[in-house]
Tab-separated table of C-alpha atoms in Angstrom:
chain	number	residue	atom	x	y	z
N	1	UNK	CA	-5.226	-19.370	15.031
N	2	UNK	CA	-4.792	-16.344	16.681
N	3	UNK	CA	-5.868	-12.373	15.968
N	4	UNK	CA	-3.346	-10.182	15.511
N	5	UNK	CA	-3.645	-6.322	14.644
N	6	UNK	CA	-2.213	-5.383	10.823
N	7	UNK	CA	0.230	-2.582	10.351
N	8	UNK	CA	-1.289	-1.721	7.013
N	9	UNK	CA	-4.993	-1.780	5.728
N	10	UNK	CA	-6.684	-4.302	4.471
N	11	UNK	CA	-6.463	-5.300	0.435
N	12	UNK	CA	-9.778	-4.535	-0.515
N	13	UNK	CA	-9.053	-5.949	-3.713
N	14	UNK	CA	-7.648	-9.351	-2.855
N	15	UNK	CA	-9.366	-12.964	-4.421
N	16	UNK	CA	-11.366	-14.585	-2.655
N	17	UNK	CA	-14.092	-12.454	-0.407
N	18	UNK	CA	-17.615	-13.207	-1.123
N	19	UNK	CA	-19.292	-10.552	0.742
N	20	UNK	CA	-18.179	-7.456	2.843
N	21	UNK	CA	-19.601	-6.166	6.081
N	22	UNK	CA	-20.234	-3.062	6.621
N	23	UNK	CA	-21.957	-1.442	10.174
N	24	UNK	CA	-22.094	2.061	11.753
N	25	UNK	CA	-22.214	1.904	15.869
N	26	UNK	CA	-22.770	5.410	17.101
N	27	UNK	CA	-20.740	5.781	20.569
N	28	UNK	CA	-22.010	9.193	21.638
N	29	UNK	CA	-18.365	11.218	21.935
N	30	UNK	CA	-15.002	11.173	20.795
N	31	UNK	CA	-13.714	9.852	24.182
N	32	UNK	CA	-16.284	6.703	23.575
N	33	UNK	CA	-14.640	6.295	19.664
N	34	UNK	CA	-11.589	6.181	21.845
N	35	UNK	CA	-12.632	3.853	24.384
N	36	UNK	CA	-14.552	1.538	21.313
N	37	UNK	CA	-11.401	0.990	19.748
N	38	UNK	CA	-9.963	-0.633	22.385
N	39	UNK	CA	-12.063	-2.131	23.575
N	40	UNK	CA	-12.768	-4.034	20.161
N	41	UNK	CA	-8.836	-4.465	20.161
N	42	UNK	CA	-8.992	-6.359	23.332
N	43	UNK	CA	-12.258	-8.108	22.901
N	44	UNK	CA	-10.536	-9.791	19.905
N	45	UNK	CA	-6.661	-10.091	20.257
N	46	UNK	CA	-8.022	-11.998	23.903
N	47	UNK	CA	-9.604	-14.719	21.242
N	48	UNK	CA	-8.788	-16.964	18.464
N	49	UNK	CA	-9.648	-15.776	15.358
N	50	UNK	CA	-12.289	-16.684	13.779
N	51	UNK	CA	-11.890	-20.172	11.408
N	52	UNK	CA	-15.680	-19.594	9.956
N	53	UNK	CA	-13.765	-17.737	7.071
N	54	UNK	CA	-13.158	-14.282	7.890
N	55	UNK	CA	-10.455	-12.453	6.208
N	56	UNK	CA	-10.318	-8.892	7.491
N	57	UNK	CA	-11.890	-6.753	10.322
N	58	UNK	CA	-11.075	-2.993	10.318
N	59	UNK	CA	-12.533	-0.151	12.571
N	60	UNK	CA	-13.037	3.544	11.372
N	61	UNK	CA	-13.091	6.979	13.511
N	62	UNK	CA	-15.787	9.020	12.534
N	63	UNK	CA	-14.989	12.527	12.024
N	64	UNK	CA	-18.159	13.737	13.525
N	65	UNK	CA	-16.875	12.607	16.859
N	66	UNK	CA	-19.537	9.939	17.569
N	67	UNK	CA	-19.531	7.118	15.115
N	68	UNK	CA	-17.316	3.892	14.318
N	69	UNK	CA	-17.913	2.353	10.980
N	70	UNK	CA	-16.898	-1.600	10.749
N	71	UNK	CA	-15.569	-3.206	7.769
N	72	UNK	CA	-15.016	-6.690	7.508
N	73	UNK	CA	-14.509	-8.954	4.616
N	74	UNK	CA	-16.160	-12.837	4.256
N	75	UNK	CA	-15.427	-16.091	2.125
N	76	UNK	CA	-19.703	-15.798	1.945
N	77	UNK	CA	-22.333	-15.127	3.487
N	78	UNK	CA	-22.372	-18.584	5.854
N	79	UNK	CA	-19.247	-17.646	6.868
N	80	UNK	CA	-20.826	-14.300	8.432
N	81	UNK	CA	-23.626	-16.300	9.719
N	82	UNK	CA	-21.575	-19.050	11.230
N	83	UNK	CA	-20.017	-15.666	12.912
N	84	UNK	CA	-22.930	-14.472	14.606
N	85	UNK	CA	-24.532	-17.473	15.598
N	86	UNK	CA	-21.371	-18.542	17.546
N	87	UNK	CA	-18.986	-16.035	18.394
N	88	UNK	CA	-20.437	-12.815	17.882
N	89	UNK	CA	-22.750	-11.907	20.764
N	90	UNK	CA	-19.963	-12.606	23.276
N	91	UNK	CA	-17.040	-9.844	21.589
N	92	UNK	CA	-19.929	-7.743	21.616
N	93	UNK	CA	-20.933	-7.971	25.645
N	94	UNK	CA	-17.420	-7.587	26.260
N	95	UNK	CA	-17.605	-4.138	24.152
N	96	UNK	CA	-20.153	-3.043	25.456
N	97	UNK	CA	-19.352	-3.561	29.303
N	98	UNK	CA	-16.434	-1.397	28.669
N	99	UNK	CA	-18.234	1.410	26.605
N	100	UNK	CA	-21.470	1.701	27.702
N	101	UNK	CA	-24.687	3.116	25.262
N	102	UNK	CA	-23.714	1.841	21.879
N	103	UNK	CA	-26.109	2.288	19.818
N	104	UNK	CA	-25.756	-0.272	16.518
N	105	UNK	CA	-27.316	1.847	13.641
N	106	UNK	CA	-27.118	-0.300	10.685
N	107	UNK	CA	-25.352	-3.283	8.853
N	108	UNK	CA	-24.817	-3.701	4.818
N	109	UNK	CA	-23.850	-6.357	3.168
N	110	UNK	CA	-21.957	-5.817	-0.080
N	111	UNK	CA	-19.177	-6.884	-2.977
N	112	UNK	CA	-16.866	-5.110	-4.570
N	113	UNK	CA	-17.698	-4.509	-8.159
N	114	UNK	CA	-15.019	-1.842	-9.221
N	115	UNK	CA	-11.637	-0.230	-8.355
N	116	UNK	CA	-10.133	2.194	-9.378
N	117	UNK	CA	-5.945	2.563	-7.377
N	118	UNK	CA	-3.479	5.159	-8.226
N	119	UNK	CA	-0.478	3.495	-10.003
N	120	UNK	CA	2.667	3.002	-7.972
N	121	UNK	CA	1.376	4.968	-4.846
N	122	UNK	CA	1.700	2.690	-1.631
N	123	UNK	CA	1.449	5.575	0.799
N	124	UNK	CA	-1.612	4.245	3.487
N	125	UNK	CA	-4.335	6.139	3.567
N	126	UNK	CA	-4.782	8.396	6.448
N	127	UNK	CA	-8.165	9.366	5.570
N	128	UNK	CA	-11.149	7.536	4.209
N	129	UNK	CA	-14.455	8.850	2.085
N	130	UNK	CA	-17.352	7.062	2.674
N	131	UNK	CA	-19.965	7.969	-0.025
N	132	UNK	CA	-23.065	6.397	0.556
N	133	UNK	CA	-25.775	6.533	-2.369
N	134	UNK	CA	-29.446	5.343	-1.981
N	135	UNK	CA	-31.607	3.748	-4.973
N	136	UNK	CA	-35.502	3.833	-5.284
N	137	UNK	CA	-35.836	0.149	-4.117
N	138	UNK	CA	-33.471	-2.732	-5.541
N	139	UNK	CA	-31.640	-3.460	-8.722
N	140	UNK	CA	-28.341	-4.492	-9.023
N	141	UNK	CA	-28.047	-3.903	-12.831
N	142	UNK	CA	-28.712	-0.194	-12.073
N	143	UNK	CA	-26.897	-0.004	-8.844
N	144	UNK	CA	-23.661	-0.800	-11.241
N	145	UNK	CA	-24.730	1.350	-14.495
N	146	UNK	CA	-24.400	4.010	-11.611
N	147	UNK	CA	-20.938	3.316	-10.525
N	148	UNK	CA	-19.658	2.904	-14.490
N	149	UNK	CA	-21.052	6.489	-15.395
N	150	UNK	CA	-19.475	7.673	-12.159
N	151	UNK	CA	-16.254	5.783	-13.968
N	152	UNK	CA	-16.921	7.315	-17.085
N	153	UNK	CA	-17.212	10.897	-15.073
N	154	UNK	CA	-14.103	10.040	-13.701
N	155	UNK	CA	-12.285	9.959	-17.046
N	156	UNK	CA	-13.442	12.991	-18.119
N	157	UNK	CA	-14.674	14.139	-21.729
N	158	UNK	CA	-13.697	11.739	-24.539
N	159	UNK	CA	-10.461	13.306	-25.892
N	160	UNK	CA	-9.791	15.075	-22.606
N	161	UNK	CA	-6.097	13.963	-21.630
N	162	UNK	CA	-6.248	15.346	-18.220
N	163	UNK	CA	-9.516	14.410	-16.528
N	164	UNK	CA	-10.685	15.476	-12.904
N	165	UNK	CA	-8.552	12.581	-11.425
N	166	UNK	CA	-5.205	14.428	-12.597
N	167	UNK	CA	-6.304	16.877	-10.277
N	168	UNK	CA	-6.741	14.571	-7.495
N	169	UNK	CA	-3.909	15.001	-5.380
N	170	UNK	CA	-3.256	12.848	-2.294
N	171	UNK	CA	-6.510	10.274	-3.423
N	172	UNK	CA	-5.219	6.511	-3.172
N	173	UNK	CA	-7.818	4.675	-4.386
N	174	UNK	CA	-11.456	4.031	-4.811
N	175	UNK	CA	-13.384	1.023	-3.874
N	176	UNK	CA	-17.248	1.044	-5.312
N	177	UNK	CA	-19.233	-1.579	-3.748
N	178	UNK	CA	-23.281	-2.503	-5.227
N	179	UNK	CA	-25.307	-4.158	-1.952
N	180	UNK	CA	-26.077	-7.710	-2.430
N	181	UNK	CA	-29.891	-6.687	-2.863
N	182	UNK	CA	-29.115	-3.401	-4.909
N	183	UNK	CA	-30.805	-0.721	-3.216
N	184	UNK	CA	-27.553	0.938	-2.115
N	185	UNK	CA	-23.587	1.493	-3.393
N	186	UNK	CA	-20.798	2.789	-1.474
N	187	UNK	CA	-17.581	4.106	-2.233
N	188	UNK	CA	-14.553	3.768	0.047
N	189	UNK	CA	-11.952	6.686	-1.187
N	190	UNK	CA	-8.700	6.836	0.731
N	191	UNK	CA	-7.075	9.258	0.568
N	192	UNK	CA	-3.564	9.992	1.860
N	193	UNK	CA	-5.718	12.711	4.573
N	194	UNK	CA	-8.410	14.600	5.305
N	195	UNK	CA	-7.044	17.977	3.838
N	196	UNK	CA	-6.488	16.384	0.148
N	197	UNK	CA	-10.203	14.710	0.048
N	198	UNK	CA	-11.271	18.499	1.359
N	199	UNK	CA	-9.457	20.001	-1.178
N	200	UNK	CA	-11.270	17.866	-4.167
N	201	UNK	CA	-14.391	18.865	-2.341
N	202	UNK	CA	-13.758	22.384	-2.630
N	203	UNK	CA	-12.051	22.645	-6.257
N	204	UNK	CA	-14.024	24.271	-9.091
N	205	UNK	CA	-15.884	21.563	-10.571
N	206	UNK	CA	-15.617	23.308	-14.116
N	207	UNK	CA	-15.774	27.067	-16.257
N	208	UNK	CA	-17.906	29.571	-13.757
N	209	UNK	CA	-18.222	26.877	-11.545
N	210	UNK	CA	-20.626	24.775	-13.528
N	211	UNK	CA	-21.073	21.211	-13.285
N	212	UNK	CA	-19.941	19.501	-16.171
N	213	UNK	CA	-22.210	17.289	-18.138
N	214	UNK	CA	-20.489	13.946	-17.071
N	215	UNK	CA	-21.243	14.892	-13.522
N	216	UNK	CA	-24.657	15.736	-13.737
N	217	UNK	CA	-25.439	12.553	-15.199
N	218	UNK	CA	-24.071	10.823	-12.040
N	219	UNK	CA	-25.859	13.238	-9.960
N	220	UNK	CA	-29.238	13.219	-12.007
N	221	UNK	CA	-28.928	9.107	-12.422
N	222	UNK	CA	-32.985	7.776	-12.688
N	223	UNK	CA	-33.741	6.046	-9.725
N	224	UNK	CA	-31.133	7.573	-7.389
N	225	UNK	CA	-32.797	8.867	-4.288
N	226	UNK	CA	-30.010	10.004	-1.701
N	227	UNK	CA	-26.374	10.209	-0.732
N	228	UNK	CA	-24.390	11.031	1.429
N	229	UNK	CA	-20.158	11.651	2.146
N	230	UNK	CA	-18.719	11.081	5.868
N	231	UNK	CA	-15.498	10.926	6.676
N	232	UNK	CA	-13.616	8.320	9.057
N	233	UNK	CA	-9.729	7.813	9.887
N	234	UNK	CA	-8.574	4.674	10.001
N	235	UNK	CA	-7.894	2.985	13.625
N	236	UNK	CA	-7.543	-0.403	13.664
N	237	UNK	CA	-6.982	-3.511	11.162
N	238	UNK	CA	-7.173	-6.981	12.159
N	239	UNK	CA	-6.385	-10.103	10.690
N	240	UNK	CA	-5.528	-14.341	11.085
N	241	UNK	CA	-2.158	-14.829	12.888
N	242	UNK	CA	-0.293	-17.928	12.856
């Protein structure tokens, strides 16, 4: 079965993946993001696809001008492992013959626990939001109590009929993932492009500019240590052939 590169991104959403992947390389400059990119696109589309179960493989351009992040999804974890143990090392040689000093900063591993799309918008996203948020040590049962009052945020004040997401213009969809051991959660926003997620960023978050009280129990959450927002575009999306 061959790779072949996917006009659209990936259905986060879809049945069946067990786990998702996701690393950070850090290439140095924007002409080495460049480079990366295609030199992942060769290293793979010059191979057969992997038949150890993965589903998806896409590649994000760091705004900052330096990093890549990686998302793939996996039937489970042996899948990944069956990866790496046999296939893996030799894309990567490839990669890094052609680009030179890539530095591999760190690899999650993660499911999906909630989504939340914008009805009847297809548009692709031309901009992604990577929120990262770091818990004092594991706990998956908090990691997710997180992500529902950041749902519950989201709605806005019981008997509010047009919460903060009415406001939202240009955001496609977010994708809140709790790491397998816990400690972390991630949100992938896309966003239809850079200038609507900056705009969000920017808006009054409510009267004089004070938070309101469903936000600063997301931000005030016990246990929550650190986070973080970086923003990627979208680059490449791989998946099986025929």
């Amino acid at each position: 079965m061959t790779a072949t590169v996917t006009r659209s991104r990936p259905d986060l959403t879809r049945p069946g993946v067990g786990v998702v992947k996701v690393s950070t390389w850090d290439v140095g400059s924007p002409q080495a993001q460049r480079a990366a990119v295609a030199a992942i696109e060769r290293a793979w589309l010059s191979r057969d696809w992997p038949d150890t179960g993965l589903i998806s493989y896409s590649v994000y351009v760091g705004e900052d001008g330096r990093t890549l992040m990686h998302y793939s999804q996996w039937r489970n974890e042996e899948a990944y492992r069956a990866f790496v143990a046999g296939e893996r090392d030799e894309r990567n040689a490839e990669i890094d013959a052609a680009v030179p000093g890539v530095r591999r900063l760190r690899l999650d591993s993660y499911d999906l626990y909630r989504s939340s799309p914008t009805e009847g918008d297809d548009r692709q996203p031309g901009s992604v939001a990577l929120i990262e948020v770091d818990f004092e040590g594991p706990g998956r049962a908090r990691a997710r109590e997180w992500v529902d009052t950041v749902f519950a945020a989201l709605e806005g004040p019981p008997g509010e009929a047009d919460g903060p997401r009415a406001v939202a213009d240009g955001s496609l969809a977010a994708h809140f993932h709790v790491s397998l051991d816990g400690a972390r959660a991630l949100n992938l926003a896309e966003w239809v492009d850079a200038a609507s997620h900056e705009a969000m960023m920017n808006a009054p978050k409510g009267p004089a500019g004070e938070v309101p009280a469903e936000w600063r129990r997301v931000h005030e959450f016990p246990g929550l240590a650190s986070s973080q927002v970086r923003r990627y575009t979208p680059a490449l999306s791989l998946g099986a052939g025929a």
